Each structure stands twice: as structure tokens, then as C-alpha cells.
PDB file of C-alpha atoms in Angstrom:
ATOM      1  CA  MET A 670      -6.634  -1.449  -1.194  1.00 32.00           C
ATOM      2  CA  VAL A 671      -2.939  -1.902  -2.004  1.00 35.00           C
ATOM      3  CA  PHE A 672      -2.283  -2.271  -6.317  1.00 31.00           C
ATOM      4  CA  ASN A 673       1.257  -2.618  -7.805  1.00 33.00           C
ATOM      5  CA  PHE A 674       0.874  -2.551 -11.137  1.00 32.00           C
ATOM      6  CA  LYS A 675       3.316  -2.218 -14.480  1.00 32.00           C
ATOM      7  CA  THR A 676       0.481  -2.811 -16.997  1.00 38.00           C
ATOM      8  CA  VAL A 677      -2.535  -0.138 -17.434  1.00 42.00           C
ATOM      9  CA  SER A 678      -5.405  -1.754 -18.973  1.00 40.00           C
ATOM     10  CA  LEU A 679      -5.696  -4.407 -15.825  1.00 45.00           C
ATOM     11  CA  PHE A 680      -5.299  -1.492 -13.416  1.00 54.00           C
ATOM     12  CA  ILE A 681      -8.023   0.372 -14.656  1.00 58.00           C
ATOM     13  CA  ALA A 682     -10.365  -2.831 -14.146  1.00 58.00           C
ATOM     14  CA  PRO A 683     -10.179  -3.484 -10.514  1.00 62.00           C
ATOM     15  CA  PRO A 684     -11.249   0.466  -9.349  1.00 67.00           C
ATOM     16  CA  ARG A 685     -14.153  -0.091 -11.828  1.00 66.00           C
ATOM     17  CA  ARG A 686     -14.998  -3.362 -10.712  1.00 69.00           C
ATOM     18  CA  HIS A 687     -14.368  -3.042  -6.732  1.00 73.00           C
ATOM     19  CA  SER A 688     -15.368   0.576  -6.507  1.00 83.00           C
ATOM     20  CA  PRO A 689     -12.412   0.869  -3.787  1.00 90.00           C
ATOM     21  CA  ASP A 690     -12.598   3.932  -1.521  1.00 92.00           C
ATOM     22  CA  VAL A 691      -8.689   4.402  -1.316  1.00 94.00           C
ATOM     23  CA  VAL A 692      -6.186   2.593  -3.741  1.00 92.00           C
ATOM     24  CA  LEU A 693      -2.372   2.890  -2.751  1.00 94.00           C
ATOM     25  CA  LEU A 694       0.197   2.517  -5.855  1.00 93.00           C
ATOM     26  CA  GLN A 695       3.736   1.709  -6.216  1.00 94.00           C
ATOM     27  CA  GLU A 696       5.988   2.221  -9.117  1.00 93.00           C
ATOM     28  CA  LEU A 697       4.224   4.753 -11.034  1.00 93.00           C
ATOM     29  CA  ILE A 698       5.774   6.655 -14.155  1.00 92.00           C
ATOM     30  CA  GLN A 699       4.207   9.598 -15.943  1.00 94.00           C
ATOM     31  CA  PRO A 700       2.822   7.825 -18.654  1.00 91.00           C
ATOM     32  CA  TYR A 701       1.115   5.193 -16.613  1.00 89.00           C
ATOM     33  CA  THR A 702      -0.626   8.238 -14.302  1.00 93.00           C
ATOM     34  CA  LEU A 703      -1.764  10.474 -17.105  1.00 93.00           C
ATOM     35  CA  PHE A 704      -3.345   7.601 -18.977  1.00 90.00           C
ATOM     36  CA  VAL A 705      -4.919   5.870 -15.675  1.00 90.00           C
ATOM     37  CA  LYS A 706      -6.256  10.027 -14.911  1.00 93.00           C
ATOM     38  CA  LYS A 707      -7.535  10.291 -17.994  1.00 92.00           C
ATOM     39  CA  HIS A 708      -9.912   7.406 -17.354  1.00 90.00           C
ATOM     40  CA  LEU A 709     -10.899   7.494 -13.680  1.00 92.00           C
ATOM     41  CA  ALA A 710     -10.358  11.342 -12.550  1.00 95.00           C
ATOM     42  CA  ASP A 711     -13.832  12.137 -12.750  1.00 95.00           C
ATOM     43  CA  ASN A 712     -14.199   9.492  -9.897  1.00 93.00           C
ATOM     44  CA  TYR A 713     -10.828  10.104  -7.676  1.00 94.00           C
ATOM     45  CA  THR A 714      -8.306  12.619  -6.615  1.00 97.00           C
ATOM     46  CA  PHE A 715      -4.934  11.730  -7.177  1.00 97.00           C
ATOM     47  CA  ILE A 716      -1.965  12.192  -5.104  1.00 98.00           C
ATOM     48  CA  GLU A 717       1.604  11.614  -6.277  1.00 98.00           C
ATOM     49  CA  GLY A 718       4.615  10.719  -4.368  1.00 97.00           C
ATOM     50  CA  GLY A 719       6.654  12.042  -7.217  1.00 95.00           C
ATOM     51  CA  LYS A 720       7.549  12.842 -11.031  1.00 90.00           C
ATOM     52  CA  GLU A 721      10.618  11.506 -12.136  1.00 88.00           C
ATOM     53  CA  ASN A 722      11.550   7.778 -12.506  1.00 90.00           C
ATOM     54  CA  TYR A 723       9.149   5.800 -10.787  1.00 92.00           C
ATOM     55  CA  PHE A 724       7.465   6.798  -7.697  1.00 96.00           C
ATOM     56  CA  ILE A 725       4.620   6.028  -5.083  1.00 96.00           C
ATOM     57  CA  GLY A 726       0.662   7.704  -5.285  1.00 95.00           C
ATOM     58  CA  MET A 727      -2.689   7.388  -3.743  1.00 95.00           C
ATOM     59  CA  MET A 728      -6.193   7.413  -5.639  1.00 94.00           C
ATOM     60  CA  LEU A 729      -9.280   8.679  -3.150  1.00 95.00           C
ATOM     61  CA  LYS A 730     -12.639   8.340  -4.239  1.00 94.00           C
ATOM     62  CA  LYS A 731     -14.188  11.781  -4.438  1.00 96.00           C
ATOM     63  CA  SER A 732     -17.884  10.509  -3.256  1.00 94.00           C
ATOM     64  CA  ARG A 733     -16.605   9.325  -0.242  1.00 93.00           C
ATOM     65  CA  ILE A 734     -13.312  10.861   0.909  1.00 94.00           C
ATOM     66  CA  THR A 735     -12.503  14.369   1.274  1.00 98.00           C
ATOM     67  CA  LEU A 736      -8.390  15.168   0.930  1.00 99.00           C
ATOM     68  CA  LEU A 737      -7.398  17.576   3.848  1.00 99.00           C
ATOM     69  CA  ASP A 738      -3.473  17.706   3.379  1.00 99.00           C
ATOM     70  CA  SER A 739      -0.768  15.584   1.901  1.00 99.00           C
ATOM     71  CA  GLU A 740       2.863  15.585   2.425  1.00 99.00           C
ATOM     72  CA  ILE A 741       5.801  13.671   0.720  1.00 99.00           C
ATOM     73  CA  VAL A 742       8.790  12.706   3.846  1.00 99.00           C
ATOM     74  CA  THR A 743      11.792  11.953   1.894  1.00 97.00           C
ATOM     75  CA  TYR A 744      13.791   8.664   3.714  1.00 99.00           C
ATOM     76  CA  PRO A 745      17.108  10.345   4.692  1.00 98.00           C
ATOM     77  CA  THR A 746      19.273   7.578   4.041  1.00 98.00           C
ATOM     78  CA  THR A 747      17.663   6.134   0.861  1.00 98.00           C
ATOM     79  CA  SER A 748      19.837   5.072  -1.908  1.00 98.00           C
ATOM     80  CA  MET A 749      17.040   4.658  -4.207  1.00 97.00           C
ATOM     81  CA  MET A 750      15.048   7.671  -4.147  1.00 96.00           C
ATOM     82  CA  ARG A 751      12.551   5.703  -1.949  1.00 98.00           C
ATOM     83  CA  ASN A 752       9.815   8.286   0.297  1.00 98.00           C
ATOM     84  CA  LEU A 753       6.547   7.972   2.149  1.00 99.00           C
ATOM     85  CA  LEU A 754       3.486   9.612   0.958  1.00 98.00           C
ATOM     86  CA  VAL A 755       1.091  10.845   3.736  1.00 99.00           C
ATOM     87  CA  ALA A 756      -2.115  12.078   3.306  1.00 98.00           C
ATOM     88  CA  GLN A 757      -4.948  13.329   5.863  1.00 99.00           C
ATOM     89  CA  VAL A 758      -8.443  12.909   4.706  1.00 98.00           C
ATOM     90  CA  LEU A 759     -12.030  12.647   5.871  1.00 96.00           C
ATOM     91  CA  PHE A 760     -14.329   9.869   5.705  1.00 93.00           C
ATOM     92  CA  LYS A 761     -17.931   9.916   6.930  1.00 91.00           C
ATOM     93  CA  GLY A 762     -16.985  12.446   9.370  1.00 92.00           C
ATOM     94  CA  GLN A 763     -13.960  10.842  10.786  1.00 94.00           C
ATOM     95  CA  LYS A 764     -10.324  11.801  10.490  1.00 96.00           C
ATOM     96  CA  PHE A 765      -7.647   9.328   8.948  1.00 97.00           C
ATOM     97  CA  CYS A 766      -3.985   9.195   8.272  1.00 98.00           C
ATOM     98  CA  LEU A 767      -3.446   7.012   5.009  1.00 97.00           C
ATOM     99  CA  MET A 768       0.243   6.078   4.195  1.00 97.00           C
ATOM    100  CA  THR A 769       2.074   4.791   1.267  1.00 96.00           C
ATOM    101  CA  SER A 770       5.235   3.738   0.329  1.00 97.00           C
ATOM    102  CA  HIS A 771       7.974   1.430  -1.618  1.00 97.00           C
ATOM    103  CA  PHE A 772      10.569   0.698   0.620  1.00 98.00           C
ATOM    104  CA  GLU A 773      14.501  -0.170  -0.487  1.00 98.00           C
ATOM    105  CA  SER A 774      14.806  -3.106  -2.517  1.00 97.00           C
ATOM    106  CA  CYS A 775      17.078  -6.151  -2.918  1.00 95.00           C
ATOM    107  CA  LYS A 776      18.513  -8.226  -0.397  1.00 95.00           C
ATOM    108  CA  ALA A 777      20.955  -6.348   0.522  1.00 98.00           C
ATOM    109  CA  ASN A 778      19.491  -3.352   1.809  1.00 98.00           C
ATOM    110  CA  ALA A 779      17.904  -4.554   4.763  1.00 99.00           C
ATOM    111  CA  GLY A 780      19.277  -2.026   6.820  1.00 99.00           C
ATOM    112  CA  GLU A 781      17.637   0.438   5.109  1.00 99.00           C
ATOM    113  CA  ARG A 782      14.757  -0.925   4.995  1.00 99.00           C
ATOM    114  CA  MET A 783      14.428  -1.582   8.385  1.00 99.00           C
ATOM    115  CA  ARG A 784      15.250   2.023   9.191  1.00 99.00           C
ATOM    116  CA  GLN A 785      12.549   3.043   6.876  1.00 99.00           C
ATOM    117  CA  LEU A 786      10.505   0.513   8.869  1.00 99.00           C
ATOM    118  CA  ARG A 787      11.092   2.574  11.872  1.00 99.00           C
ATOM    119  CA  LEU A 788      10.163   6.103  10.333  1.00 99.00           C
ATOM    120  CA  VAL A 789       6.877   4.672   9.129  1.00 99.00           C
ATOM    121  CA  MET A 790       6.004   3.163  12.570  1.00 99.00           C
ATOM    122  CA  LYS A 791       7.052   6.266  14.207  1.00 99.00           C
ATOM    123  CA  ARG A 792       4.960   8.200  12.094  1.00 99.00           C
ATOM    124  CA  MET A 793       1.927   6.139  12.899  1.00 99.00           C
ATOM    125  CA  ALA A 794       1.957   5.917  16.675  1.00 98.00           C
ATOM    126  CA  GLU A 795       2.792   9.608  16.493  1.00 98.00           C
ATOM    127  CA  VAL A 796      -0.579  10.339  14.893  1.00 98.00           C
ATOM    128  CA  PRO A 797      -3.146  12.097  17.446  1.00 97.00           C
ATOM    129  CA  ASP A 798      -5.386   9.542  19.540  1.00 95.00           C
ATOM    130  CA  ASP A 799      -8.747  10.630  17.192  1.00 96.00           C
ATOM    131  CA  VAL A 800      -7.361  10.124  14.320  1.00 97.00           C
ATOM    132  CA  THR A 801      -6.717   6.169  12.285  1.00 97.00           C
ATOM    133  CA  ALA A 802      -3.517   5.621  10.678  1.00 98.00           C
ATOM    134  CA  LEU A 803      -3.194   3.091   8.014  1.00 97.00           C
ATOM    135  CA  PHE A 804      -0.446   2.225   5.651  1.00 97.00           C
ATOM    136  CA  GLY A 805      -0.109   0.031   3.016  1.00 96.00           C
ATOM    137  CA  GLY A 806       2.250  -0.780   0.511  1.00 95.00           C
ATOM    138  CA  ASP A 807       5.385  -2.573  -1.065  1.00 96.00           C
ATOM    139  CA  THR A 808       7.677  -3.110   2.146  1.00 97.00           C
ATOM    140  CA  ASN A 809      10.142  -5.541   0.621  1.00 97.00           C
ATOM    141  CA  LEU A 810      10.585  -6.566   4.158  1.00 98.00           C
ATOM    142  CA  ARG A 811      11.426 -10.002   5.092  1.00 98.00           C
ATOM    143  CA  ASP A 812       9.660 -11.435   8.599  1.00 98.00           C
ATOM    144  CA  ALA A 813      13.069 -11.199  10.579  1.00 98.00           C
ATOM    145  CA  GLU A 814      13.424  -7.835   9.315  1.00 99.00           C
ATOM    146  CA  VAL A 815       9.866  -7.216  11.204  1.00 99.00           C
ATOM    147  CA  GLY A 816      10.981  -8.783  13.664  1.00 98.00           C
ATOM    148  CA  LYS A 817      14.408  -6.930  14.244  1.00 99.00           C
ATOM    149  CA  VAL A 818      12.550  -3.406  14.189  1.00 99.00           C
ATOM    150  CA  GLY A 819       9.135  -4.835  16.089  1.00 98.00           C
ATOM    151  CA  LEU A 820       6.012  -3.010  15.660  1.00 99.00           C
ATOM    152  CA  PRO A 821       4.507  -0.356  18.504  1.00 98.00           C
ATOM    153  CA  ASP A 822       1.691  -1.830  20.688  1.00 98.00           C
ATOM    154  CA  CYS A 823      -1.010   0.444  18.907  1.00 98.00           C
ATOM    155  CA  VAL A 824      -0.153  -0.725  15.545  1.00 99.00           C
ATOM    156  CA  CYS A 825      -1.333  -4.256  13.927  1.00 98.00           C
ATOM    157  CA  ASP A 826      -0.561  -6.130  10.944  1.00 98.00           C
ATOM    158  CA  VAL A 827      -3.500  -6.588   9.279  1.00 97.00           C
ATOM    159  CA  TRP A 828      -3.423  -9.558   7.404  1.00 98.00           C
ATOM    160  CA  GLU A 829      -1.841 -11.335  11.112  1.00 99.00           C
ATOM    161  CA  GLN A 830      -4.923  -9.681  12.651  1.00 98.00           C
ATOM    162  CA  LEU A 831      -7.235 -11.280  10.128  1.00 98.00           C
ATOM    163  CA  GLY A 832      -5.621 -14.875  11.080  1.00 99.00           C
ATOM    164  CA  GLU A 833      -2.908 -15.200   8.774  1.00 98.00           C
ATOM    165  CA  PRO A 834      -5.049 -16.773   5.983  1.00 98.00           C
ATOM    166  CA  GLU A 835      -2.515 -18.536   3.615  1.00 98.00           C
ATOM    167  CA  HIS A 836      -4.812 -17.717   0.164  1.00 97.00           C
ATOM    168  CA  CYS A 837      -3.221 -14.198   0.411  1.00 96.00           C
ATOM    169  CA  ARG A 838       0.078 -14.313   2.283  1.00 97.00           C
ATOM    170  CA  TYR A 839       2.691 -14.401  -0.766  1.00 96.00           C
ATOM    171  CA  THR A 840       2.270 -10.873  -2.812  1.00 94.00           C
ATOM    172  CA  TRP A 841       5.668 -11.835  -4.635  1.00 86.00           C
ATOM    173  CA  ASP A 842       5.357 -15.197  -5.870  1.00 87.00           C
ATOM    174  CA  THR A 843       7.931 -16.362  -9.001  1.00 88.00           C
ATOM    175  CA  HIS A 844       6.514 -19.867  -9.023  1.00 89.00           C
ATOM    176  CA  ALA A 845       3.399 -18.340  -9.851  1.00 87.00           C
ATOM    177  CA  ASN A 846       3.922 -14.960 -11.248  1.00 82.00           C
ATOM    178  CA  THR A 847       6.014 -15.801 -14.551  1.00 86.00           C
ATOM    179  CA  ASN A 848       6.439 -12.155 -15.625  1.00 85.00           C
ATOM    180  CA  ASN A 849       9.776 -12.086 -14.772  1.00 84.00           C
ATOM    181  CA  ASP A 850      12.348 -14.924 -15.364  1.00 81.00           C
ATOM    182  CA  HIS A 851      13.993 -15.593 -12.221  1.00 79.00           C
ATOM    183  CA  ARG A 852      16.422 -18.256 -11.900  1.00 81.00           C
ATOM    184  CA  TYR A 853      15.805 -19.093  -8.688  1.00 85.00           C
ATOM    185  CA  LYS A 854      11.933 -19.223  -7.273  1.00 89.00           C
ATOM    186  CA  SER A 855      10.933 -17.397  -4.359  1.00 92.00           C
ATOM    187  CA  ARG A 856       7.738 -16.364  -2.089  1.00 95.00           C
ATOM    188  CA  PHE A 857       7.806 -13.428   0.194  1.00 96.00           C
ATOM    189  CA  ARG A 858       4.879 -11.648   1.766  1.00 97.00           C
ATOM    190  CA  PHE A 859       6.795  -7.600   0.461  1.00 97.00           C
ATOM    191  CA  ASP A 860       2.926  -6.129   0.448  1.00 96.00           C
ATOM    192  CA  ARG A 861       2.164  -5.223   3.557  1.00 97.00           C
ATOM    193  CA  LEU A 862      -1.021  -3.492   5.283  1.00 97.00           C
ATOM    194  CA  TYR A 863      -0.398  -1.640   9.056  1.00 98.00           C
ATOM    195  CA  LEU A 864      -3.231  -0.384  10.977  1.00 98.00           C
ATOM    196  CA  ARG A 865      -3.238   2.277  14.301  1.00 98.00           C
ATOM    197  CA  ARG A 866      -6.746   2.161  15.351  1.00 97.00           C
ATOM    198  CA  ALA A 867      -7.864   5.412  16.833  1.00 96.00           C
ATOM    199  CA  ALA A 868      -8.018   5.634  20.716  1.00 90.00           C
ATOM    200  CA  GLY A 869     -10.013   8.570  21.373  1.00 78.00           C
ATOM    201  CA  ASP A 870     -13.484   8.477  23.236  1.00 84.00           C
ATOM    202  CA  GLY A 871     -16.236   7.743  20.966  1.00 86.00           C
ATOM    203  CA  VAL A 872     -14.001   7.416  18.019  1.00 90.00           C
ATOM    204  CA  PRO A 873     -15.280   4.590  15.906  1.00 88.00           C
ATOM    205  CA  GLN A 874     -12.590   1.306  15.555  1.00 90.00           C
ATOM    206  CA  LEU A 875     -11.654   0.147  12.432  1.00 92.00           C
ATOM    207  CA  GLU A 876     -11.457  -3.619  12.055  1.00 94.00           C
ATOM    208  CA  PRO A 877     -10.817  -5.548   9.089  1.00 94.00           C
ATOM    209  CA  ASP A 878     -12.962  -7.446   7.557  1.00 94.00           C
ATOM    210  CA  SER A 879     -11.258  -9.474   4.773  1.00 94.00           C
ATOM    211  CA  MET A 880      -8.168  -9.504   2.589  1.00 94.00           C
ATOM    212  CA  ALA A 881      -7.420 -11.368  -1.109  1.00 93.00           C
ATOM    213  CA  LEU A 882      -5.151 -11.175  -3.795  1.00 93.00           C
ATOM    214  CA  ILE A 883      -5.784  -9.551  -7.103  1.00 90.00           C
ATOM    215  CA  GLY A 884      -4.589  -9.315 -10.347  1.00 87.00           C
ATOM    216  CA  MET A 885      -4.062 -12.717 -10.507  1.00 85.00           C
ATOM    217  CA  GLU A 886      -5.449 -13.239 -14.371  1.00 88.00           C
ATOM    218  CA  LYS A 887      -3.286 -12.697 -17.506  1.00 89.00           C
ATOM    219  CA  LEU A 888      -3.457 -10.240 -19.943  1.00 85.00           C
ATOM    220  CA  LYS A 889      -4.145 -11.218 -23.773  1.00 87.00           C
ATOM    221  CA  CYS A 890      -0.384 -10.732 -23.993  1.00 87.00           C
ATOM    222  CA  GLY A 891       0.232 -12.947 -21.779  1.00 90.00           C
ATOM    223  CA  CYS A 892       1.639 -11.135 -18.883  1.00 86.00           C
ATOM    224  CA  TYR A 893       0.468 -10.692 -15.195  1.00 86.00           C
ATOM    225  CA  THR A 894      -0.334  -6.799 -14.460  1.00 84.00           C
ATOM    226  CA  SER A 895       2.209  -6.838 -12.019  1.00 86.00           C
ATOM    227  CA  ASP A 896       5.177  -8.985 -10.818  1.00 87.00           C
ATOM    228  CA  HIS A 897       2.951  -8.167  -7.373  1.00 89.00           C
ATOM    229  CA  TRP A 898      -0.075  -9.456  -6.597  1.00 91.00           C
ATOM    230  CA  GLY A 899      -2.381  -6.855  -5.796  1.00 91.00           C
ATOM    231  CA  ILE A 900      -4.033  -6.872  -2.070  1.00 93.00           C
ATOM    232  CA  PHE A 901      -8.141  -5.995  -1.968  1.00 92.00           C
ATOM    233  CA  CYS A 902      -8.709  -5.524   1.761  1.00 94.00           C
ATOM    234  CA  THR A 903     -11.957  -4.664   3.217  1.00 93.00           C
ATOM    235  CA  LEU A 904     -12.207  -2.592   6.829  1.00 94.00           C
ATOM    236  CA  SER A 905     -15.432  -1.931   8.716  1.00 92.00           C
ATOM    237  CA  ALA A 906     -16.026   0.433  11.503  1.00 86.00           C
ATOM    238  CA  GLN A 907     -17.215  -0.784  15.207  1.00 77.00           C
TER     239      GLN A 907
END
């Protein structure tokens, strides 16, 4: 599950409602992080990709996910302090490499965004054969940028793998999401999930089952949880 958020109260509801195994987060700040930990720390292990300004993070369900190791990878040429958070975990005895990131923002930074995508794809492709790699985050990517970089043969876009369902195409939609007053309305698939299946003998293959957008209900204040919709995705071992 990927969930981008800026308002805490509704964020706490989806983990309690859906009980996801993994939550991948972007644009965290310390007050929000402390608040969420206060309410969910009994059930989730928290990993943070920073401490200052806003940063990325993960939540891992304690009863099902065992954290083995984690690291923060800095993007060498970022001008926005963006990085990649990587966690090595065990799930039902199988090894997984989980990744999340918030790529460089704004149209003018396409070059840096593509460099960040290349780094992530390289990391995913280099994961050992007996490990499943899963990346999810706010990539800010335009389709043309992904086309220029390309994906390794071993990596798939989960949304595309599911047949490109229209109901969850756009995670950035200023026509529907009114949190920010944008003069020009736009829709983009900024938030993406990438999967690299394990290839080792006898290792179960992870397959996407479903994808839906969440965070589309307004709060009492009249705002949405975030200016992005979140993604709730289910996958199963074959």
C-alpha cells in the first residue's frame, strides 16, 4: 500500500480499516510522524528516511513482517534533498526488498527525475534472484520520461500489469482534488508501483491482484487527506 498524506486523522483510519502489511509514505514531517507512532506503534515498525523538513518512510506490520536491515540512499544530484529508502524484510519466510522514494518535483526537473528512476531500476535489477523487490512512491514521473529511461526486462509496472485500470490511473488530479487552487487543471499518474519478481528456483512468484485509490473522502474541514490520492494494492504469491 502506498499512501501520500498531509492530514493525519484520515491517514490513521486506512491502516486500521485495511490492516495493510506495508505502508509506504512520502512528505512526512516530524509532528505527523510522532502522532502516527503514538496511535499505531503497537502494530507497526516505523522506518524513516530523514528527520528534517519533509521525508519518506515505511510502516511494517509487526505480526507479519520482520525487518532485517534498512538503508537510506542519497540521490547524488538532487537539489530537493530527495532520497531512496530501502528495507530488507522477511514475509512468511520469503525475502523482500522494499523501496520508497519521492522523486524530484516540477516539470523543469525531468532530467533529475529520470536519473533517480535509473538509480532505482538499477537497484531493483541488482537484488539477488531469491529476493522479490517492490518499489512504491511519489515519482512525479510523466509517461514520456519513463519511456525515455525504460524499465529493465525483469521489472514491471504494477498498474500496467493489472491491465491499466482507468479507475486508478490518476493519483494526481486537480480536477477532482481541490486541496490546492491550481489555475491550470491536470491529471498525472505520479504515484507508481514497480515489481521485480524473484527468479530463484522454488521461490514463490508475487503477482498483483488488485489496485484502488484511497483518500478520496473529504474531511470535516472540507479538505482531502492529501493533494495526491493514495494507492491500495494487494499482491499474492503464486
